[in-house]
Amino acid sequence: METSQSHSSKRMSTDLSELLKEATKEVHEQAENTPFMRNFQKGQVSLQEFKLVTASLYFVYSALEEEIERNKNNPVYAPVYFPAELHRKAALEEDLKYFYGRNWREEIPCPEATRKYVERLHYIGKNEPELLVAHTYTRYLGDLSGGQVLKKIAQKALQLPSTGEGLAFFTFDGVSNATKFKQLYRSRMNALEMDLATKKRVMEEAKKAFLLNIQVFEALQELVSKGQENGYSVQSKAELLRTRNINKSHEHGPAAGKESERTKMRNTDTTPTTSLVRWVVALSFLAMTVAVGLFAM
Ligand code: HEM
């Protein structure tokens, strides 16, 4: 049980890691409860949604890591510079190649909300680099926490190979123990030289970072709903399994799903024609029977 003293000393902490955790508690809950994340946690995530979120994350991490590189020697960021352990751009490129195929760069969409997030990252990196840690905290510590749960859910829901293809984003080869690494990261954040006023600005920026993520999730949800309205299918689990079985025989990964989707569309497109032909044959047969009957009389 905690004593009232430890309670009050907790409340008084000015460690950046504590301040950030406290400041983002509410908005973290908000992020967890977006329809996109709620469905994801229930395993209700389609391949289309997963591809879209991976694409948006690619734009976000490209901008984030570009700004990190710009500031890697700046004392306001240098202590939390962990490229080998954390950086995700290369992993996301690998995943996108797997999902979209060789021409993934031309295929991936960037919704307005993602663009806004990217713009903010560049602005911070260039103009207020002391706030960059708010963004790295929000993304990397999140990826090392809830992200690890989401990895298992995605793997199961999308039937992704156990060898890890399509899940490189969630796989931190340079981090053998996520809990220990997060502790190290927190201690490095706490070692940043920062006055209280700047810490408060970092806290505000972290809340903003969460809100930018929430807006991306909302935009993706909208994109998927619009797709449905326009007649594109959001693959159900059953459809996905069918697609994957076809893919397996082609051994090309989900990018080959496009061909099987096209094949599926071709199959459904011909269904009305097939029924019509059946009717014509049946009617012709009936007419012939009547004619033969009349002739025989
Ligand atoms: C379904 C969605 C999510 C789940 C289930 C989830 C779950 C969790 C859990 C269990 C922790 C605590 C881990 C620990 O104390 O070691 C955590 C921490 C964290 N999460 Fe999430 N999370 C989700 C979404 C997000 C999102 C969308 C973001 C930000 C974009 C995020 C950012 C963070 C951060 C920064 C931490 C570290 C907090 C700290 O220790 O200071 N999470 N998450």
mmCIF file of C-alpha atoms and ligand atoms in Angstrom:
data_model
loop_
_atom_site.group_PDB
_atom_site.id
_atom_site.type_symbol
_atom_site.label_atom_id
_atom_site.label_comp_id
_atom_site.label_asym_id
_atom_site.label_seq_id
_atom_site.Cartn_x
_atom_site.Cartn_y
_atom_site.Cartn_z
ATOM 1 C CA MET A 1 0.000 0.000 0.000
ATOM 2 C CA GLU A 2 1.254 3.482 -0.784
ATOM 3 C CA THR A 3 1.766 5.899 2.084
ATOM 4 C CA SER A 4 0.408 9.412 1.839
ATOM 5 C CA GLN A 5 4.023 10.583 1.789
ATOM 6 C CA SER A 6 4.911 8.558 -1.289
ATOM 7 C CA HIS A 7 1.665 9.813 -2.805
ATOM 8 C CA SER A 8 2.586 13.432 -2.274
ATOM 9 C CA SER A 9 6.186 12.908 -3.408
ATOM 10 C CA LYS A 10 4.766 11.334 -6.587
ATOM 11 C CA ARG A 11 2.538 14.332 -7.116
ATOM 12 C CA MET A 12 5.463 16.686 -6.696
ATOM 13 C CA SER A 13 7.740 14.939 -9.203
ATOM 14 C CA THR A 14 9.162 17.205 -11.849
ATOM 15 C CA ASP A 15 10.719 14.330 -13.809
ATOM 16 C CA LEU A 16 9.778 14.794 -17.422
ATOM 17 C CA SER A 17 8.826 11.112 -17.738
ATOM 18 C CA GLU A 18 6.342 11.391 -14.862
ATOM 19 C CA LEU A 19 4.971 14.686 -16.077
ATOM 20 C CA LEU A 20 4.425 13.290 -19.563
ATOM 21 C CA LYS A 21 2.719 10.142 -18.361
ATOM 22 C CA GLU A 22 0.369 12.182 -16.186
ATOM 23 C CA ALA A 23 -0.290 14.858 -18.803
ATOM 24 C CA THR A 24 -1.201 12.334 -21.512
ATOM 25 C CA LYS A 25 -3.259 9.960 -19.378
ATOM 26 C CA GLU A 26 -6.595 11.311 -20.515
ATOM 27 C CA VAL A 27 -5.688 11.676 -24.171
ATOM 28 C CA HIS A 28 -4.158 8.157 -24.143
ATOM 29 C CA GLU A 29 -7.535 6.836 -23.046
ATOM 30 C CA GLN A 30 -9.141 8.872 -25.810
ATOM 31 C CA ALA A 31 -6.741 7.309 -28.360
ATOM 32 C CA GLU A 32 -7.421 3.788 -27.079
ATOM 33 C CA ASN A 33 -11.134 4.432 -27.436
ATOM 34 C CA THR A 34 -11.250 5.695 -31.010
ATOM 35 C CA PRO A 35 -13.433 3.330 -33.074
ATOM 36 C CA PHE A 36 -10.356 2.363 -35.086
ATOM 37 C CA MET A 37 -8.358 1.319 -32.007
ATOM 38 C CA ARG A 38 -11.339 -0.252 -30.245
ATOM 39 C CA ASN A 39 -12.053 -2.433 -33.261
ATOM 40 C CA PHE A 40 -8.376 -3.234 -33.634
ATOM 41 C CA GLN A 41 -8.221 -4.483 -30.034
ATOM 42 C CA LYS A 42 -11.172 -6.777 -30.772
ATOM 43 C CA GLY A 43 -9.306 -8.198 -33.749
ATOM 44 C CA GLN A 44 -11.658 -6.379 -36.106
ATOM 45 C CA VAL A 45 -9.112 -5.006 -38.514
ATOM 46 C CA SER A 46 -9.192 -5.614 -42.238
ATOM 47 C CA LEU A 47 -6.177 -5.923 -44.479
ATOM 48 C CA GLN A 48 -7.226 -2.667 -46.143
ATOM 49 C CA GLU A 49 -7.270 -0.814 -42.825
ATOM 50 C CA PHE A 50 -3.944 -2.277 -41.778
ATOM 51 C CA LYS A 51 -2.364 -1.270 -45.076
ATOM 52 C CA LEU A 52 -3.721 2.267 -44.712
ATOM 53 C CA VAL A 53 -2.456 2.714 -41.181
ATOM 54 C CA THR A 54 0.960 1.322 -42.163
ATOM 55 C CA ALA A 55 1.093 3.837 -45.026
ATOM 56 C CA SER A 56 0.236 6.767 -42.746
ATOM 57 C CA LEU A 57 2.802 5.638 -40.208
ATOM 58 C CA TYR A 58 5.388 5.596 -42.980
ATOM 59 C CA PHE A 59 4.790 9.294 -43.694
ATOM 60 C CA VAL A 60 4.816 10.115 -39.980
ATOM 61 C CA TYR A 61 8.039 8.247 -39.182
ATOM 62 C CA SER A 62 9.799 9.537 -42.300
ATOM 63 C CA ALA A 63 9.162 13.095 -41.084
ATOM 64 C CA LEU A 64 9.893 12.284 -37.441
ATOM 65 C CA GLU A 65 13.175 10.565 -38.207
ATOM 66 C CA GLU A 66 14.231 13.265 -40.654
ATOM 67 C CA GLU A 67 13.809 15.812 -37.850
ATOM 68 C CA ILE A 68 15.560 13.540 -35.357
ATOM 69 C CA GLU A 69 18.565 13.323 -37.686
ATOM 70 C CA ARG A 70 18.554 17.104 -38.030
ATOM 71 C CA ASN A 71 18.723 17.422 -34.230
ATOM 72 C CA LYS A 72 20.797 14.406 -33.249
ATOM 73 C CA ASN A 73 23.659 16.584 -32.009
ATOM 74 C CA ASN A 74 21.449 19.212 -30.430
ATOM 75 C CA PRO A 75 21.626 18.887 -26.614
ATOM 76 C CA VAL A 76 17.823 19.320 -26.429
ATOM 77 C CA TYR A 77 17.504 15.970 -28.185
ATOM 78 C CA ALA A 78 20.866 14.122 -28.224
ATOM 79 C CA PRO A 79 20.400 12.124 -24.944
ATOM 80 C CA VAL A 80 17.318 10.362 -26.373
ATOM 81 C CA TYR A 81 18.859 9.641 -29.794
ATOM 82 C CA PHE A 82 18.530 5.850 -30.258
ATOM 83 C CA PRO A 83 18.419 5.219 -34.007
ATOM 84 C CA ALA A 84 19.515 1.573 -33.954
ATOM 85 C CA GLU A 85 17.001 0.662 -31.275
ATOM 86 C CA LEU A 86 13.999 2.732 -32.294
ATOM 87 C CA HIS A 87 13.910 4.055 -35.832
ATOM 88 C CA ARG A 88 11.002 2.651 -37.843
ATOM 89 C CA LYS A 89 11.225 4.091 -41.359
ATOM 90 C CA ALA A 90 13.193 1.183 -42.840
ATOM 91 C CA ALA A 91 10.864 -1.342 -41.146
ATOM 92 C CA LEU A 92 7.819 0.441 -42.547
ATOM 93 C CA GLU A 93 9.334 0.401 -46.039
ATOM 94 C CA GLU A 94 9.749 -3.345 -45.716
ATOM 95 C CA ASP A 95 6.112 -3.777 -44.624
ATOM 96 C CA LEU A 96 4.801 -1.567 -47.421
ATOM 97 C CA LYS A 97 6.754 -3.518 -50.018
ATOM 98 C CA TYR A 98 5.167 -6.675 -48.639
ATOM 99 C CA PHE A 99 1.617 -5.276 -48.662
ATOM 100 C CA TYR A 100 1.599 -3.148 -51.823
ATOM 101 C CA GLY A 101 4.330 -4.704 -53.941
ATOM 102 C CA ARG A 102 7.285 -3.124 -55.695
ATOM 103 C CA ASN A 103 5.469 0.095 -56.671
ATOM 104 C CA TRP A 104 4.288 0.829 -53.133
ATOM 105 C CA ARG A 105 5.543 4.420 -53.245
ATOM 106 C CA GLU A 106 3.066 5.299 -56.017
ATOM 107 C CA GLU A 107 0.212 3.439 -54.376
ATOM 108 C CA ILE A 108 0.095 4.591 -50.774
ATOM 109 C CA PRO A 109 -2.397 7.338 -49.892
ATOM 110 C CA CYS A 110 -1.621 10.182 -47.491
ATOM 111 C CA PRO A 111 -4.805 11.566 -45.917
ATOM 112 C CA GLU A 112 -5.013 15.247 -44.968
ATOM 113 C CA ALA A 113 -4.752 14.404 -41.237
ATOM 114 C CA THR A 114 -1.483 12.556 -41.845
ATOM 115 C CA ARG A 115 -0.188 15.514 -43.856
ATOM 116 C CA LYS A 116 -1.033 17.804 -40.939
ATOM 117 C CA TYR A 117 0.876 15.565 -38.513
ATOM 118 C CA VAL A 118 3.872 15.487 -40.883
ATOM 119 C CA GLU A 119 3.801 19.290 -41.176
ATOM 120 C CA ARG A 120 3.790 19.677 -37.400
ATOM 121 C CA LEU A 121 6.793 17.358 -37.073
ATOM 122 C CA HIS A 122 8.792 19.370 -39.597
ATOM 123 C CA TYR A 123 7.790 22.615 -37.922
ATOM 124 C CA ILE A 124 8.907 21.351 -34.500
ATOM 125 C CA GLY A 125 12.149 19.872 -35.810
ATOM 126 C CA LYS A 126 13.106 23.120 -37.516
ATOM 127 C CA ASN A 127 11.713 25.737 -35.133
ATOM 128 C CA GLU A 128 11.183 24.275 -31.651
ATOM 129 C CA PRO A 129 13.504 21.244 -31.408
ATOM 130 C CA GLU A 130 13.214 21.209 -27.612
ATOM 131 C CA LEU A 131 9.670 19.856 -28.171
ATOM 132 C CA LEU A 132 10.752 16.997 -30.445
ATOM 133 C CA VAL A 133 11.006 14.660 -27.463
ATOM 134 C CA ALA A 134 7.234 15.009 -26.974
ATOM 135 C CA HIS A 135 6.736 13.364 -30.353
ATOM 136 C CA THR A 136 9.350 10.641 -29.932
ATOM 137 C CA TYR A 137 7.951 9.813 -26.476
ATOM 138 C CA THR A 138 4.399 9.554 -27.859
ATOM 139 C CA ARG A 139 5.292 7.271 -30.722
ATOM 140 C CA TYR A 140 8.237 5.128 -29.650
ATOM 141 C CA LEU A 141 7.158 4.469 -26.068
ATOM 142 C CA GLY A 142 3.673 3.712 -27.358
ATOM 143 C CA ASP A 143 5.084 1.285 -29.938
ATOM 144 C CA LEU A 144 7.050 -0.462 -27.198
ATOM 145 C CA SER A 145 3.933 -0.670 -24.979
ATOM 146 C CA GLY A 146 0.459 -1.150 -26.478
ATOM 147 C CA GLY A 147 2.079 -1.643 -29.888
ATOM 148 C CA GLN A 148 3.320 -5.050 -28.822
ATOM 149 C CA VAL A 149 -0.253 -6.136 -28.020
ATOM 150 C CA LEU A 150 -1.467 -4.798 -31.357
ATOM 151 C CA LYS A 151 1.234 -6.794 -33.156
ATOM 152 C CA LYS A 152 -0.155 -10.085 -31.851
ATOM 153 C CA ILE A 153 -3.725 -9.069 -32.653
ATOM 154 C CA ALA A 154 -2.807 -8.067 -36.220
ATOM 155 C CA GLN A 155 -0.851 -11.241 -36.811
ATOM 156 C CA LYS A 156 -3.814 -13.371 -35.761
ATOM 157 C CA ALA A 157 -6.577 -11.323 -37.394
ATOM 158 C CA LEU A 158 -4.792 -10.955 -40.723
ATOM 159 C CA GLN A 159 -3.217 -14.401 -40.660
ATOM 160 C CA LEU A 160 0.210 -12.897 -41.263
ATOM 161 C CA PRO A 161 3.129 -15.298 -41.416
ATOM 162 C CA SER A 162 4.723 -16.229 -38.096
ATOM 163 C CA THR A 163 8.057 -15.365 -39.706
ATOM 164 C CA GLY A 164 7.139 -11.692 -39.247
ATOM 165 C CA GLU A 165 6.463 -10.444 -42.795
ATOM 166 C CA GLY A 166 4.176 -7.406 -42.674
ATOM 167 C CA LEU A 167 4.959 -6.813 -38.998
ATOM 168 C CA ALA A 168 8.466 -5.344 -39.179
ATOM 169 C CA PHE A 169 7.097 -2.062 -37.803
ATOM 170 C CA PHE A 170 6.219 -3.751 -34.506
ATOM 171 C CA THR A 171 9.455 -5.703 -34.308
ATOM 172 C CA PHE A 172 12.300 -3.981 -32.480
ATOM 173 C CA ASP A 173 15.351 -6.091 -33.214
ATOM 174 C CA GLY A 174 17.594 -3.692 -31.301
ATOM 175 C CA VAL A 175 15.533 -3.898 -28.112
ATOM 176 C CA SER A 176 15.813 -7.192 -26.263
ATOM 177 C CA ASN A 177 13.785 -6.098 -23.229
ATOM 178 C CA ALA A 178 11.119 -3.455 -23.880
ATOM 179 C CA THR A 179 10.472 -2.718 -20.198
ATOM 180 C CA LYS A 180 14.153 -2.130 -19.467
ATOM 181 C CA PHE A 181 14.605 -0.044 -22.572
ATOM 182 C CA LYS A 182 11.620 2.131 -21.641
ATOM 183 C CA GLN A 183 13.218 2.672 -18.231
ATOM 184 C CA LEU A 184 16.448 3.757 -19.905
ATOM 185 C CA TYR A 185 14.516 6.071 -22.219
ATOM 186 C CA ARG A 186 12.668 7.643 -19.296
ATOM 187 C CA SER A 187 15.926 8.231 -17.419
ATOM 188 C CA ARG A 188 17.416 9.886 -20.518
ATOM 189 C CA MET A 189 14.333 12.101 -20.850
ATOM 190 C CA ASN A 190 14.748 13.077 -17.214
ATOM 191 C CA ALA A 191 18.387 13.941 -17.855
ATOM 192 C CA LEU A 192 17.501 16.493 -20.536
ATOM 193 C CA GLU A 193 18.366 19.962 -19.329
ATOM 194 C CA MET A 194 15.048 21.701 -19.282
ATOM 195 C CA ASP A 195 13.391 24.342 -17.140
ATOM 196 C CA LEU A 196 9.876 23.868 -15.841
ATOM 197 C CA ALA A 197 8.359 26.231 -18.406
ATOM 198 C CA THR A 198 9.851 24.161 -21.246
ATOM 199 C CA LYS A 199 8.674 20.945 -19.592
ATOM 200 C CA LYS A 200 5.170 22.368 -19.614
ATOM 201 C CA ARG A 201 5.469 23.131 -23.317
ATOM 202 C CA VAL A 202 6.672 19.555 -23.912
ATOM 203 C CA MET A 203 3.632 18.251 -22.031
ATOM 204 C CA GLU A 204 1.324 20.358 -24.185
ATOM 205 C CA GLU A 205 3.111 19.156 -27.327
ATOM 206 C CA ALA A 206 2.731 15.517 -26.261
ATOM 207 C CA LYS A 207 -1.016 16.011 -25.862
ATOM 208 C CA LYS A 208 -1.034 17.556 -29.317
ATOM 209 C CA ALA A 209 0.902 14.554 -30.646
ATOM 210 C CA PHE A 210 -1.753 12.192 -29.281
ATOM 211 C CA LEU A 211 -4.499 14.308 -30.837
ATOM 212 C CA LEU A 212 -2.711 14.239 -34.198
ATOM 213 C CA ASN A 213 -2.645 10.431 -33.955
ATOM 214 C CA ILE A 214 -6.336 10.343 -33.085
ATOM 215 C CA GLN A 215 -7.103 12.500 -36.123
ATOM 216 C CA VAL A 216 -5.158 10.099 -38.340
ATOM 217 C CA PHE A 217 -7.177 7.146 -36.992
ATOM 218 C CA GLU A 218 -10.404 9.060 -37.623
ATOM 219 C CA ALA A 219 -9.321 9.920 -41.161
ATOM 220 C CA LEU A 220 -8.492 6.279 -41.895
ATOM 221 C CA GLN A 221 -11.860 5.181 -40.554
ATOM 222 C CA GLU A 222 -13.523 7.727 -42.818
ATOM 223 C CA LEU A 223 -11.470 6.608 -45.815
ATOM 224 C CA VAL A 224 -12.548 3.012 -45.260
ATOM 225 C CA SER A 225 -16.226 3.987 -44.804
ATOM 226 C CA LYS A 226 -16.125 6.107 -47.975
ATOM 227 C CA GLY A 227 -14.544 3.195 -49.813
ATOM 228 C CA GLN A 228 -17.433 1.031 -48.694
ATOM 229 C CA GLU A 229 -19.968 3.631 -49.848
ATOM 230 C CA ASN A 230 -18.266 3.764 -53.243
ATOM 231 C CA GLY A 231 -18.522 0.023 -53.570
ATOM 232 C CA TYR A 232 -14.945 -0.963 -52.743
ATOM 233 C CA SER A 233 -14.967 -3.879 -50.431
ATOM 234 C CA VAL A 234 -13.415 -3.790 -47.000
ATOM 235 C CA GLN A 235 -12.270 -7.365 -46.794
ATOM 236 C CA SER A 236 -13.944 -9.418 -44.138
ATOM 237 C CA LYS A 237 -11.969 -12.093 -42.361
ATOM 238 C CA ALA A 238 -13.495 -14.792 -44.553
ATOM 239 C CA GLU A 239 -12.764 -12.879 -47.735
ATOM 240 C CA LEU A 240 -9.282 -12.246 -46.509
ATOM 241 C CA LEU A 241 -8.677 -15.914 -45.871
ATOM 242 C CA ARG A 242 -9.876 -16.724 -49.355
ATOM 243 C CA THR A 243 -7.581 -14.068 -50.806
ATOM 244 C CA ARG A 244 -4.671 -15.334 -48.751
ATOM 245 C CA ASN A 245 -5.226 -18.889 -49.898
ATOM 246 C CA ILE A 246 -5.091 -17.708 -53.482
ATOM 247 C CA ASN A 247 -2.013 -15.647 -52.603
ATOM 248 C CA LYS A 248 -0.346 -18.646 -51.042
ATOM 249 C CA SER A 249 -0.586 -20.532 -54.277
ATOM 250 C CA HIS A 250 1.063 -17.565 -56.018
ATOM 251 C CA GLU A 251 3.628 -17.066 -53.229
ATOM 252 C CA HIS A 252 3.730 -13.290 -53.758
ATOM 253 C CA GLY A 253 2.486 -11.950 -50.384
ATOM 254 C CA PRO A 254 -0.616 -9.766 -49.969
ATOM 255 C CA ALA A 255 0.445 -7.514 -52.843
ATOM 256 C CA ALA A 256 -0.699 -10.342 -55.071
ATOM 257 C CA GLY A 257 -4.097 -10.003 -53.399
ATOM 258 C CA LYS A 258 -4.827 -7.332 -55.998
ATOM 259 C CA GLU A 259 -4.840 -9.938 -58.723
ATOM 260 C CA SER A 260 -7.032 -12.270 -56.691
ATOM 261 C CA GLU A 261 -9.367 -9.370 -55.850
ATOM 262 C CA ARG A 262 -9.554 -8.631 -59.551
ATOM 263 C CA THR A 263 -10.206 -12.321 -60.247
ATOM 264 C CA LYS A 264 -12.912 -12.304 -57.599
ATOM 265 C CA MET A 265 -14.474 -9.226 -59.182
ATOM 266 C CA ARG A 266 -14.357 -10.858 -62.588
ATOM 267 C CA ASN A 267 -16.085 -13.914 -61.131
ATOM 268 C CA THR A 268 -18.865 -11.878 -59.550
ATOM 269 C CA ASP A 269 -19.176 -9.728 -62.678
ATOM 270 C CA THR A 270 -19.986 -12.797 -64.793
ATOM 271 C CA THR A 271 -22.649 -14.131 -62.407
ATOM 272 C CA PRO A 272 -25.636 -12.234 -63.901
ATOM 273 C CA THR A 273 -24.562 -13.247 -67.430
ATOM 274 C CA THR A 274 -24.400 -16.900 -66.389
ATOM 275 C CA SER A 275 -27.951 -16.755 -64.949
ATOM 276 C CA LEU A 276 -29.254 -15.136 -68.145
ATOM 277 C CA VAL A 277 -27.698 -17.849 -70.296
ATOM 278 C CA ARG A 278 -29.292 -20.486 -68.035
ATOM 279 C CA TRP A 279 -32.718 -18.873 -68.510
ATOM 280 C CA VAL A 280 -32.331 -18.661 -72.297
ATOM 281 C CA VAL A 281 -31.306 -22.350 -72.479
ATOM 282 C CA ALA A 282 -34.239 -23.385 -70.248
ATOM 283 C CA LEU A 283 -36.750 -21.371 -72.275
ATOM 284 C CA SER A 284 -35.357 -22.721 -75.579
ATOM 285 C CA PHE A 285 -35.644 -26.256 -74.210
ATOM 286 C CA LEU A 286 -39.258 -25.594 -73.179
ATOM 287 C CA ALA A 287 -40.097 -24.122 -76.589
ATOM 288 C CA MET A 288 -38.493 -27.102 -78.345
ATOM 289 C CA THR A 289 -40.479 -29.569 -76.187
ATOM 290 C CA VAL A 290 -43.743 -27.738 -76.983
ATOM 291 C CA ALA A 291 -42.856 -27.656 -80.710
ATOM 292 C CA VAL A 292 -42.025 -31.370 -80.796
ATOM 293 C CA GLY A 293 -45.253 -32.095 -78.910
ATOM 294 C CA LEU A 294 -47.317 -30.072 -81.381
ATOM 295 C CA PHE A 295 -45.549 -31.745 -84.317
ATOM 296 C CA ALA A 296 -46.279 -35.195 -82.895
ATOM 297 C CA MET A 297 -49.998 -34.381 -82.626
HETATM 298 C C1 HEM B 1 -5.387 0.090 -28.601
HETATM 299 C C2 HEM B 1 -4.593 1.038 -28.329
HETATM 300 C C3 HEM B 1 -3.605 1.103 -27.209
HETATM 301 C C4 HEM B 1 -3.373 0.253 -26.175
HETATM 302 C C5 HEM B 1 -4.048 -1.056 -25.866
HETATM 303 C C6 HEM B 1 -2.319 0.829 -25.389
HETATM 304 C C7 HEM B 1 -1.794 0.257 -24.241
HETATM 305 C C8 HEM B 1 -0.784 0.783 -23.490
HETATM 306 C C9 HEM B 1 -0.281 0.228 -22.248
HETATM 307 C C10 HEM B 1 -0.795 -1.036 -21.604
HETATM 308 C C11 HEM B 1 0.691 1.029 -21.818
HETATM 309 C C12 HEM B 1 1.449 0.892 -20.515
HETATM 310 C C13 HEM B 1 2.714 0.109 -20.678
HETATM 311 C C14 HEM B 1 3.623 0.221 -19.490
HETATM 312 O O1 HEM B 1 3.288 0.884 -18.499
HETATM 313 O O2 HEM B 1 4.711 -0.338 -19.570
HETATM 314 C C15 HEM B 1 0.832 2.078 -22.776
HETATM 315 C C16 HEM B 1 1.742 3.074 -22.690
HETATM 316 C C17 HEM B 1 1.880 4.053 -23.615
HETATM 317 N N1 HEM B 1 1.128 4.249 -24.743
HETATM 318 FE FE1 HEM B 1 -0.410 3.164 -25.311
HETATM 319 N N2 HEM B 1 -1.922 1.979 -25.974
HETATM 320 C C18 HEM B 1 -2.687 2.186 -27.082
HETATM 321 C C19 HEM B 1 -2.628 3.220 -27.959
HETATM 322 C C20 HEM B 1 -1.690 4.188 -27.904
HETATM 323 C C21 HEM B 1 -1.553 5.245 -28.873
HETATM 324 C C22 HEM B 1 -2.441 5.423 -30.075
HETATM 325 C C23 HEM B 1 -0.499 5.989 -28.481
HETATM 326 C C24 HEM B 1 0.093 7.191 -29.122
HETATM 327 C C25 HEM B 1 0.038 7.472 -30.386
HETATM 328 C C26 HEM B 1 0.038 5.401 -27.265
HETATM 329 C C27 HEM B 1 1.114 5.888 -26.569
HETATM 330 C C28 HEM B 1 1.579 5.356 -25.389
HETATM 331 C C29 HEM B 1 2.710 5.893 -24.644
HETATM 332 C C30 HEM B 1 3.517 7.113 -25.015
HETATM 333 C C31 HEM B 1 2.903 5.076 -23.545
HETATM 334 C C32 HEM B 1 3.966 5.220 -22.473
HETATM 335 C C33 HEM B 1 3.394 5.875 -21.254
HETATM 336 C C34 HEM B 1 4.471 6.082 -20.221
HETATM 337 O O3 HEM B 1 4.948 5.098 -19.673
HETATM 338 O O4 HEM B 1 4.813 7.231 -19.973
HETATM 339 N N3 HEM B 1 -0.721 4.322 -26.948
HETATM 340 N N4 HEM B 1 -0.075 1.910 -23.779
#
